[in-house]
Structures are given as C-alpha cells and as structure tokens.
PDB file of C-alpha atoms and ligand atoms in Angstrom:
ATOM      1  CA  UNK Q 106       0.000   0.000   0.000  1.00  0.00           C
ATOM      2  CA  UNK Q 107       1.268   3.170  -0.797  1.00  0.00           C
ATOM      3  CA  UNK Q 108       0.502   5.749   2.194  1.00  0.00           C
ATOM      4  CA  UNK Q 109      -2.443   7.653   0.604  1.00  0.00           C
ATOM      5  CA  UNK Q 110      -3.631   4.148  -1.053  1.00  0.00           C
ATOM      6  CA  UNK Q 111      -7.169   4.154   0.232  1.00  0.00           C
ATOM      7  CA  UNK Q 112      -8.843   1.228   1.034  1.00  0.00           C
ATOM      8  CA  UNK Q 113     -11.962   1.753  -1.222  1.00  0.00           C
ATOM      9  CA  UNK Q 114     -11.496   0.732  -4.902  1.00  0.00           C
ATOM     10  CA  UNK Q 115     -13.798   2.263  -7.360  1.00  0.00           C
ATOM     11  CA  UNK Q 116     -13.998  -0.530 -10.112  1.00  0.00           C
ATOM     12  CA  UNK Q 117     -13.892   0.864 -13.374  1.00  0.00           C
ATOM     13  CA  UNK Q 118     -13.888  -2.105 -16.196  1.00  0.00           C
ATOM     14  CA  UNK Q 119     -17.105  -1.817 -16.850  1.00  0.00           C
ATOM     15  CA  UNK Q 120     -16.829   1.600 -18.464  1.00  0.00           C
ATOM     16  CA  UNK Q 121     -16.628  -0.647 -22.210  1.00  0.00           C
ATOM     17  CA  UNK Q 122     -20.579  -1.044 -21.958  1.00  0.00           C
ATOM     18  CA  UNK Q 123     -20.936   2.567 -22.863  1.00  0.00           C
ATOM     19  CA  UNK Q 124     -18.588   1.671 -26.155  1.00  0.00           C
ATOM     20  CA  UNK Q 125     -19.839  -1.912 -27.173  1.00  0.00           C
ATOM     21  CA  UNK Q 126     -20.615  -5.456 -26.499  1.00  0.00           C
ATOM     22  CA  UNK Q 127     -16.899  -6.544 -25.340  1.00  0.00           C
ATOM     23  CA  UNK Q 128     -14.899  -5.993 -22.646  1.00  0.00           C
ATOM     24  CA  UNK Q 129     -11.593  -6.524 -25.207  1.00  0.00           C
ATOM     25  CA  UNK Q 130     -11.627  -3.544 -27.763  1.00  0.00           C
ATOM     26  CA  UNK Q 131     -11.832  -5.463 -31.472  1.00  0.00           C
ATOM     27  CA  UNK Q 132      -8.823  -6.153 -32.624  1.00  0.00           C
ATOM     28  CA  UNK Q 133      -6.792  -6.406 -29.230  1.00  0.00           C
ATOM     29  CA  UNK Q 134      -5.626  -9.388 -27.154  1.00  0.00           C
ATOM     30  CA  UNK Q 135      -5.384  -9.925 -23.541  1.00  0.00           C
ATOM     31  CA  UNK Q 136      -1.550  -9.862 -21.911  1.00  0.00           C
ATOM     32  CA  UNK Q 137      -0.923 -10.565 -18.247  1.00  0.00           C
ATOM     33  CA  UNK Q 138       2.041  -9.065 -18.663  1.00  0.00           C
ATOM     34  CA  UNK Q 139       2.385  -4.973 -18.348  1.00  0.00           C
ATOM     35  CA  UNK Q 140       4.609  -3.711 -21.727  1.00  0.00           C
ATOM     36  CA  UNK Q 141       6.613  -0.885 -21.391  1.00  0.00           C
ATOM     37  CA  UNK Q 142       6.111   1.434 -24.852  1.00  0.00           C
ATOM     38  CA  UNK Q 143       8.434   4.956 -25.184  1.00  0.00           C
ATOM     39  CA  UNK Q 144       9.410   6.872 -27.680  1.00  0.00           C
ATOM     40  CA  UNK Q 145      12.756   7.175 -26.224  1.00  0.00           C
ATOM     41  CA  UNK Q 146      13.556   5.288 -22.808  1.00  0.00           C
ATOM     42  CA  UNK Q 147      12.659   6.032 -19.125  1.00  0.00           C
ATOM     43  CA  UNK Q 148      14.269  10.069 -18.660  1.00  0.00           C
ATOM     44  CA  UNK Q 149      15.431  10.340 -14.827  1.00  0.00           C
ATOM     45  CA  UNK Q 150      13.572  12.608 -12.746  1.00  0.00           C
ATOM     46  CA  UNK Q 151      14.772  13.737  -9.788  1.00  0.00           C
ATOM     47  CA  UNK Q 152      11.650  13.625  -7.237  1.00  0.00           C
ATOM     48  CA  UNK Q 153      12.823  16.745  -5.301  1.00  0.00           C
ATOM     49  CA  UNK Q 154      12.799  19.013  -8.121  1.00  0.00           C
ATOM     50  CA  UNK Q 155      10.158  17.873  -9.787  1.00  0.00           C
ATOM     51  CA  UNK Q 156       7.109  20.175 -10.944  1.00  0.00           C
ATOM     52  CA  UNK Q 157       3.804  19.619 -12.108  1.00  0.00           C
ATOM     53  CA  UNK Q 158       2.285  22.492 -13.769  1.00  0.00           C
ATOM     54  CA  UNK Q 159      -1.042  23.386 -14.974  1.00  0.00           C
ATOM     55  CA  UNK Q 160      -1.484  26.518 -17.198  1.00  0.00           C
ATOM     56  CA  UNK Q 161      -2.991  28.070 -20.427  1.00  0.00           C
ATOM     57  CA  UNK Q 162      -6.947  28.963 -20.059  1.00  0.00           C
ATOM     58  CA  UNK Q 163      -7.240  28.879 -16.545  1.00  0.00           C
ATOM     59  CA  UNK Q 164      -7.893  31.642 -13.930  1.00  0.00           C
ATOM     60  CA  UNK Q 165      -5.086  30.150 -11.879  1.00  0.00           C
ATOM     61  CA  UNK Q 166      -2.039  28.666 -12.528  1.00  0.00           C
ATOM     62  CA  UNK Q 167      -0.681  26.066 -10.594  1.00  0.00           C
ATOM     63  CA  UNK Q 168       2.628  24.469  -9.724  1.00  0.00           C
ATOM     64  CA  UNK Q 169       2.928  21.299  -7.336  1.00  0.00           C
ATOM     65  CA  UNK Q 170       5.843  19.499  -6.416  1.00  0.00           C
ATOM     66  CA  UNK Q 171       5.801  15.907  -5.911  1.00  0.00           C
ATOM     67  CA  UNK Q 172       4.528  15.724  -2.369  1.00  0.00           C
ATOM     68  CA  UNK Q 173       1.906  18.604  -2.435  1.00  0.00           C
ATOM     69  CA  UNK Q 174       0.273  16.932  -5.554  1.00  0.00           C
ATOM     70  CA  UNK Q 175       0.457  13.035  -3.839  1.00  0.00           C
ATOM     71  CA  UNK Q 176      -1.448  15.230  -0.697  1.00  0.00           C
ATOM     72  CA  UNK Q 177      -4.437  16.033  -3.280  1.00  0.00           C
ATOM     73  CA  UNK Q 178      -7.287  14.039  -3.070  1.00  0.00           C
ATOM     74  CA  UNK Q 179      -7.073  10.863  -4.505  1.00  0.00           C
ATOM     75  CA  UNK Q 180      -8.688   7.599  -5.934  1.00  0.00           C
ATOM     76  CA  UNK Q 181      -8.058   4.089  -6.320  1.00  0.00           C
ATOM     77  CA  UNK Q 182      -9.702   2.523  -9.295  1.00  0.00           C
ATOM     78  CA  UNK Q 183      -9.716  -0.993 -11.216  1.00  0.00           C
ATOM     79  CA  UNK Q 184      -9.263   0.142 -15.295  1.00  0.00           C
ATOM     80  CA  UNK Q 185      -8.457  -1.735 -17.970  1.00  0.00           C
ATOM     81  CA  UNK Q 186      -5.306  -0.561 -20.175  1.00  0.00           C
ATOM     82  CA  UNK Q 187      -5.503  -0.717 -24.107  1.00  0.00           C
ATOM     83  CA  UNK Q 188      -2.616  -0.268 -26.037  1.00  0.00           C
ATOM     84  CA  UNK Q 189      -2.745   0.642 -29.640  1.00  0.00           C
ATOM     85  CA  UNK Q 190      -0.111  -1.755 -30.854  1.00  0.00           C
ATOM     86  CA  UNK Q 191      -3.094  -4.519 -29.816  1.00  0.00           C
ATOM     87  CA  UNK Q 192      -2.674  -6.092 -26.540  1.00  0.00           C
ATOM     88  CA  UNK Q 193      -4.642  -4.744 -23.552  1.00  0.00           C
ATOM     89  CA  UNK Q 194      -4.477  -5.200 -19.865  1.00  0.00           C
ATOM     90  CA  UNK Q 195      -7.248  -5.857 -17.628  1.00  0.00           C
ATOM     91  CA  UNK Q 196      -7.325  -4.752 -13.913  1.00  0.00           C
ATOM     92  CA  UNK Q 197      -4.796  -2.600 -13.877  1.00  0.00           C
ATOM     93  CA  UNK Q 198      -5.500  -0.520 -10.474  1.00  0.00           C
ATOM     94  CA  UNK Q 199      -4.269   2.860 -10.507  1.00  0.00           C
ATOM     95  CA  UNK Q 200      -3.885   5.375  -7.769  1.00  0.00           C
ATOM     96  CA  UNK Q 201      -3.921   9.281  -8.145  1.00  0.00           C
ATOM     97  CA  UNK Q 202      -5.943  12.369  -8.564  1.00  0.00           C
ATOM     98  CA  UNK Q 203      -8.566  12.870 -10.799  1.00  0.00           C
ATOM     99  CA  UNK Q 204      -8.416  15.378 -13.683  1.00  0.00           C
ATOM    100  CA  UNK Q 205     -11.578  16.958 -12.078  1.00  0.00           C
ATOM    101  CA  UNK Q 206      -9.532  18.233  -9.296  1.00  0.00           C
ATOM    102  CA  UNK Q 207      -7.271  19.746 -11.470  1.00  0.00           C
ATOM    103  CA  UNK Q 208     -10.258  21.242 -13.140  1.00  0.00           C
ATOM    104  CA  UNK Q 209     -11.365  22.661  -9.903  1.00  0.00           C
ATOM    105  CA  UNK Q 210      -8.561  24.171  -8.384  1.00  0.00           C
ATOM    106  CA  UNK Q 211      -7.366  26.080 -11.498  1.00  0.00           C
ATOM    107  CA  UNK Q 212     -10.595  26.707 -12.626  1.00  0.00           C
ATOM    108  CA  UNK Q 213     -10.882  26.641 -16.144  1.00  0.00           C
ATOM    109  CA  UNK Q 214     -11.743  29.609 -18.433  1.00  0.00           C
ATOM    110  CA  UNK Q 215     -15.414  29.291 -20.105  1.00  0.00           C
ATOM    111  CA  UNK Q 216     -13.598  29.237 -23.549  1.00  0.00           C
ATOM    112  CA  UNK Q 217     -11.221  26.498 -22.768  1.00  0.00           C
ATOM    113  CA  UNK Q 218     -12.124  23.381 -24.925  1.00  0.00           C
ATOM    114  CA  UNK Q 219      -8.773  21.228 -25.429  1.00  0.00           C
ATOM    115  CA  UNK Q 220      -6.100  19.812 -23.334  1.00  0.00           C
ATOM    116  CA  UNK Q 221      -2.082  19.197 -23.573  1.00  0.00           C
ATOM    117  CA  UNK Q 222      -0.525  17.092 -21.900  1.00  0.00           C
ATOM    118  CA  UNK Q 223       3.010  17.160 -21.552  1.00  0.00           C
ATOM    119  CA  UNK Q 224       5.874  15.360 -20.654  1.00  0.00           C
ATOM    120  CA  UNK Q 225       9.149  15.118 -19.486  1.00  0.00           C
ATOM    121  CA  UNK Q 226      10.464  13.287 -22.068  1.00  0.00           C
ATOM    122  CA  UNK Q 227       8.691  15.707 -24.861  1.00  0.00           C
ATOM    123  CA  UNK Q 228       5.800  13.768 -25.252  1.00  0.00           C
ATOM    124  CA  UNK Q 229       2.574  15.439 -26.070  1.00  0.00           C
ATOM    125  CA  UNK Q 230      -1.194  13.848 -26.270  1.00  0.00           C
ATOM    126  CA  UNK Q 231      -4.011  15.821 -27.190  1.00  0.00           C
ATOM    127  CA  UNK Q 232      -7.541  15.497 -25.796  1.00  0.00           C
ATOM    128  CA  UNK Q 233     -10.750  17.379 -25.621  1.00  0.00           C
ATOM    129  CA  UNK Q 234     -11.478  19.012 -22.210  1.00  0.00           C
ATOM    130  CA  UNK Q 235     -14.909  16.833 -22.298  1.00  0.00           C
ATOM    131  CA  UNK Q 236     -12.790  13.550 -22.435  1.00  0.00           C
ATOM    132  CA  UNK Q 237     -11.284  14.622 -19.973  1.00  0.00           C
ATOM    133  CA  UNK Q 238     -13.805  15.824 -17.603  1.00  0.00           C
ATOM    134  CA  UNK Q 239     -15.061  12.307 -17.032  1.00  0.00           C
ATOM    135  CA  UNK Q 240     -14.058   9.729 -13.969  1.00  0.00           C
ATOM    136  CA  UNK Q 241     -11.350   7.387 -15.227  1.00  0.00           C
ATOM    137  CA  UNK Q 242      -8.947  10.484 -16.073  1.00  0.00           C
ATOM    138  CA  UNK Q 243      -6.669  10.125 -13.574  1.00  0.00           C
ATOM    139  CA  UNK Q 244      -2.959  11.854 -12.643  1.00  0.00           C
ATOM    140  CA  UNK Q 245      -1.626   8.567 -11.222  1.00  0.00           C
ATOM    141  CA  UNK Q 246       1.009   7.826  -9.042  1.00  0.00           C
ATOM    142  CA  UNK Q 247       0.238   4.306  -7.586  1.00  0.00           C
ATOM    143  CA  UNK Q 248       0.278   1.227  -9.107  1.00  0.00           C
ATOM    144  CA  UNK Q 249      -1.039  -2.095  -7.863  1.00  0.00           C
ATOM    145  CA  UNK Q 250      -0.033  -0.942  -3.798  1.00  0.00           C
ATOM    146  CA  UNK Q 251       2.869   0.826  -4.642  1.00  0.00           C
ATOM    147  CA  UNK Q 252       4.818   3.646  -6.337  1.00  0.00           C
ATOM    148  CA  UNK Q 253       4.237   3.689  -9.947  1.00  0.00           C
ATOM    149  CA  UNK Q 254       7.475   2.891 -11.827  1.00  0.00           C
ATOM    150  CA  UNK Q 255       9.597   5.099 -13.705  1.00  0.00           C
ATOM    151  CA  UNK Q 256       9.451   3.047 -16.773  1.00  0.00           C
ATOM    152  CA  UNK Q 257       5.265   3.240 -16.800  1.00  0.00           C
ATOM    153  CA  UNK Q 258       5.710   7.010 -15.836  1.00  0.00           C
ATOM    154  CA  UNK Q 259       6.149   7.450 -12.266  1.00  0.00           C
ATOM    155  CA  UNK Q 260       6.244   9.464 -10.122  1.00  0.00           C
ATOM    156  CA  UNK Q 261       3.028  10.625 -12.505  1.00  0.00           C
ATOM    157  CA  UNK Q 262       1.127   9.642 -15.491  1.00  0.00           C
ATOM    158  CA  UNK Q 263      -1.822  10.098 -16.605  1.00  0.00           C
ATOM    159  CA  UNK Q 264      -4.577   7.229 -17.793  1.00  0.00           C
ATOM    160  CA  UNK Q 265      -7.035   7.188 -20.306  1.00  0.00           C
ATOM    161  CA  UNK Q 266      -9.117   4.223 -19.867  1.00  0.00           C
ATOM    162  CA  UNK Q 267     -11.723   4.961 -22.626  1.00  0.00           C
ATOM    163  CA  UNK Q 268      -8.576   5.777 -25.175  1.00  0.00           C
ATOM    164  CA  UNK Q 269      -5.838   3.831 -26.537  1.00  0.00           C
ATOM    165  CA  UNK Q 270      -3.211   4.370 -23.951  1.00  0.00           C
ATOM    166  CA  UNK Q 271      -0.805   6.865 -25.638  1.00  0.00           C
ATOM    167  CA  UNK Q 272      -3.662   9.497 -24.999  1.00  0.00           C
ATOM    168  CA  UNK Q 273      -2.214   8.909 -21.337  1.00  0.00           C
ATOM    169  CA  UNK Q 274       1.336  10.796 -20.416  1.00  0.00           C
ATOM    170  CA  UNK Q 275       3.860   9.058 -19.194  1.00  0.00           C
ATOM    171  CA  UNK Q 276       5.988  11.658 -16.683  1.00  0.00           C
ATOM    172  CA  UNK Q 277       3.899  14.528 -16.877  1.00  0.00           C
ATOM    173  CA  UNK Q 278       4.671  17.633 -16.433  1.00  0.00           C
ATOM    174  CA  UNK Q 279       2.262  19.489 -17.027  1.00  0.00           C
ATOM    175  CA  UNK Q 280      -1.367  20.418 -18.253  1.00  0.00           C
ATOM    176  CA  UNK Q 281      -2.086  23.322 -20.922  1.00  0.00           C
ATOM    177  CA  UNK Q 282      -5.602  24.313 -21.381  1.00  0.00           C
ATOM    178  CA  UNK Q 283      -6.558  25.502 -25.124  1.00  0.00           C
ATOM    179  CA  UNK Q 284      -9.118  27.501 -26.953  1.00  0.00           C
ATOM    180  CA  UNK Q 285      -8.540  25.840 -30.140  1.00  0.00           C
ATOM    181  CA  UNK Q 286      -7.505  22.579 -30.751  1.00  0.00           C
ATOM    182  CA  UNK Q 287      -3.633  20.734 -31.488  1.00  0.00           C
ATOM    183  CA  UNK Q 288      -2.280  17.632 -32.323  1.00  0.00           C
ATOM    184  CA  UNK Q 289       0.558  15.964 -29.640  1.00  0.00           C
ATOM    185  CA  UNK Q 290       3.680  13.751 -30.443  1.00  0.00           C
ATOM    186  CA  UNK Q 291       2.029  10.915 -31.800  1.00  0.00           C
ATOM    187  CA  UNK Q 292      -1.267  12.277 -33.117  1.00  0.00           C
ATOM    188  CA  UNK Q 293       1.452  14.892 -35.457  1.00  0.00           C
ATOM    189  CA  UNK Q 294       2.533  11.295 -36.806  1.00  0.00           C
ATOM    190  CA  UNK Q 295      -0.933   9.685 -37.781  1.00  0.00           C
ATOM    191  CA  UNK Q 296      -2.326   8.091 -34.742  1.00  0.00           C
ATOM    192  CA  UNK Q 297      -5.729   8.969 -34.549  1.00  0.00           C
ATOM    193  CA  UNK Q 298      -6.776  12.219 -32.630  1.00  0.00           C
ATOM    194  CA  UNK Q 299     -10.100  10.208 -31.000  1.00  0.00           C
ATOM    195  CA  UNK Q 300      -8.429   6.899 -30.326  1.00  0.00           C
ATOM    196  CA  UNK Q 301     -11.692   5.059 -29.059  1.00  0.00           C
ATOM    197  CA  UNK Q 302     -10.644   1.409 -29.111  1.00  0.00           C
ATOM    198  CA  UNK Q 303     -13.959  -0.024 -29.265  1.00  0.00           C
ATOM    199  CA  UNK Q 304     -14.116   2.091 -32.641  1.00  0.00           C
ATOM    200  CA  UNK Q 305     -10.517   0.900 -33.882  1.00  0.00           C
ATOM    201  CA  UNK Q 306      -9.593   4.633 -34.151  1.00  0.00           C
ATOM    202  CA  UNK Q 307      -5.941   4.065 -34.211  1.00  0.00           C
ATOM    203  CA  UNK Q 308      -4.838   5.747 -37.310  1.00  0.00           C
ATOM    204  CA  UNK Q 309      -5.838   8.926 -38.406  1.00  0.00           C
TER     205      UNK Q 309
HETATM  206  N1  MTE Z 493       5.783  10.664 -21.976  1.00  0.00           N
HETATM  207  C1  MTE Z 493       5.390   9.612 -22.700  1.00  0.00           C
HETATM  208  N2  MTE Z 493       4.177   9.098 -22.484  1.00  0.00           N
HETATM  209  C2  MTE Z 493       3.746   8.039 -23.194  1.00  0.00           C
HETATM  210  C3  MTE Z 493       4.553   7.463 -24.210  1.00  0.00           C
HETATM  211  C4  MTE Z 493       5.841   8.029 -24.409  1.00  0.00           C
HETATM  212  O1  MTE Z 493       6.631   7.603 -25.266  1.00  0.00           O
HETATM  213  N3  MTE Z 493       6.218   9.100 -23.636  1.00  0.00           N
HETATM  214  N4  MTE Z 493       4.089   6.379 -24.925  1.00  0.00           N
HETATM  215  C5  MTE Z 493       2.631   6.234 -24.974  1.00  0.00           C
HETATM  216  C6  MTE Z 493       2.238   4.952 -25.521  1.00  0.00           C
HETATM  217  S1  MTE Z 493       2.305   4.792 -27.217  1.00  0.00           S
HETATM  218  C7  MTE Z 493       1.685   3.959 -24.751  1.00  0.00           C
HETATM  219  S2  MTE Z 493       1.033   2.554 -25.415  1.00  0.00           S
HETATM  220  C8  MTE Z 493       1.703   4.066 -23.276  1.00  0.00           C
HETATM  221  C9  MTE Z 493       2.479   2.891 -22.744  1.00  0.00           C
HETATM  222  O2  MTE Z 493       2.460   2.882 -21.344  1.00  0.00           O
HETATM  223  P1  MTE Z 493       3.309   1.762 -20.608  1.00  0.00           P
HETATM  224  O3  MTE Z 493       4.727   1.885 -21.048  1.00  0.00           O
HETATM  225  O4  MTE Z 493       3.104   2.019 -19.155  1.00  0.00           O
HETATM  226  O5  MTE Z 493       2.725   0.428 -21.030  1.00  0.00           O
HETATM  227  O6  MTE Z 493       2.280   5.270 -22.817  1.00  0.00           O
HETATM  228  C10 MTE Z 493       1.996   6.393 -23.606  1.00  0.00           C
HETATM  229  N5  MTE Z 493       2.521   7.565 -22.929  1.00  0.00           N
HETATM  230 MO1   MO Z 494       1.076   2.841 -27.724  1.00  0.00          MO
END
C-alpha cells in the first residue's frame, strides 16, 4: 500500500458497456504481462525538483511538487489498459488524482475546450477538455499498492481508460488548457486524434 492508497477501490472495467458489447476492444488481445512502450527510454527525474504544472486557459495557474500533488485528493480505481499496438491489460489498479480536481482548483476559463498534456520526455497527447472531464482520467502515481514505476511514468502519469493508452502521459509535467484545438507527439505522426478502441480509431 502506498501511504495515501485508500482502502476503497472504485472498479472501473465496466466503463466498455458505454462503447460496445466486449470488454476486449476489437482487434486487441489480452496480456498478463504490463509492456513498457516509449518513444525514447525512461528520462530520470529527480523527485525533489520535480514540478507539475497546470497553465494556459485557466484563472489560476498552478505548480505542485511531488509531495503537495500526492497530498491532493485521490482515488483508487480498477481500469483496464488498451494499447494501440493490440494487446490490452485488464485490472490494472491505478492510484492518483482525478483530472476533475485539477479542473477545480485552477478553474478553467469558459472558452477552454482542449487539453495538452506534456511530458518530461517531450511527449505530447491531445484530448478534448470533455474527455477529460469524465471519472477514469486520472494523474496517477500508484500502481497495484505501490509507487508507480519510472518506466510506466512514475512518479506521474496520466490514464485514459476509454482511449488507446498513448492518450495517457507518461511523466507529466504538465497540463495546458486551449481555446482551439492541437495535435501531440504521436497524433502529429498519424495516430488517430479520437483513439476510441472499441471504434478501432488508431490511425488517423
Ligand atoms: N511521456 C510519454 N508518455 C507516453 C509514451 C511516451 O513515449 N512518452 N508512450 C505512450 C504509448 S504509445 C503507450 S502505449 C503508453 C504505454 O504505457 P506503458 O509503457 O506504461 O505500457 O504510454 C503512452 N505515454
Ligand atoms: Mo502505444
């Protein structure tokens, strides 16, 4: 358990039902395993100096380090993880703090309508606000009990369970709220922008 691991475990993995008949997105197949996918390797981050920042259309912007952002509130939920190379992984159960509370604290300007993510590693993923806005967005930082590791993101990622997982930032950074919309690292080289996996949207 990690120390702000609470005991009550929202289970998630039925969120497919709003998408279609299967659990397992079409086209996917089930790993036990966990994969580690980057662009370019695991950057080190040193957990003292580490920021997370939250700026753009907002009335306030924000800046946490590592231990006033793990002090937010926080969830524990059971999500299933699809990657867009095909395999997926059920019951993955994440730890962190819900993009809502993000939403909340920095409160959001009327006109905002798109999200960046970034990452420490220059990764970008796009996302409209409104798939955003929705439980199962999650800033996580606790995997399974414990820290999550560097190589899946740690200290903080974000997950996307209703998206193919590279709509979810591994070492993020930061969050940039938009009045018009852009395209991150991967949706710049033809990934899809939507990415719903019970649609196949994996290429654009
Ligand atoms: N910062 C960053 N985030 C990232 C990526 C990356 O290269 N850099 N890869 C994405 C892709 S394509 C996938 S499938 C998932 C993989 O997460 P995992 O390594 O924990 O399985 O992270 C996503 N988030
Ligand atoms: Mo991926």
């Amino acid at each position: 358990m990690t120390e702000h691991e609470t005991d009550a475990v929202t289970d998630l993995t039925d969120l497919y039902a709003a998408y279609g008949e299967e659990r397992l997105p079409p086209g996917q197949r089930q790993t036990d395993r966990f994969p580690v996918l980057s662009k370019s390797g695991t950057p080190s981050i040193d957990p003292e100096t580490y920021r997370f920042e939250v700026w753009g259309a907002v009335t306030e912007e924000l800046t946490y380090s590592l231990a006033a952002f793990r002090d937010l509130p926080s969830v524990t939920q059971r999500q299933d993880f699809h990657c867009v190379t095909g395999w997926s992984k059920f019951d993955c159960r994440f730890t962190g703090v819900p993009f809502s509370e993000i939403i909340d604290r920095a409160g959001v300007s009327d006109d905002a309508a798109h999200v960046l993510f970034h990452a420490a590693d220059g990764y970008t993923t796009n996302l409209p606000l409104e798939a955003c806005d929705r439980e199962g967005v999650l800033f996580t930082y606790g995997y399974d009990g414990d820290d999550l590791p560097p190589d899946h993101g740690g200290p903080i990622r974000v997950v996307t369970p209703h998206k193919y997982a590279y709509k979810g930032a591994k070492w993020v950074t930061g969050v940039e709220f938009l009045t018009e919309p852009t395209l991150g690292y991967w949706e710049r080289r033809g990934y899809s922008d939507t990415a719903n996996p019970w649609n196949e949207e994996r290429y654009g």
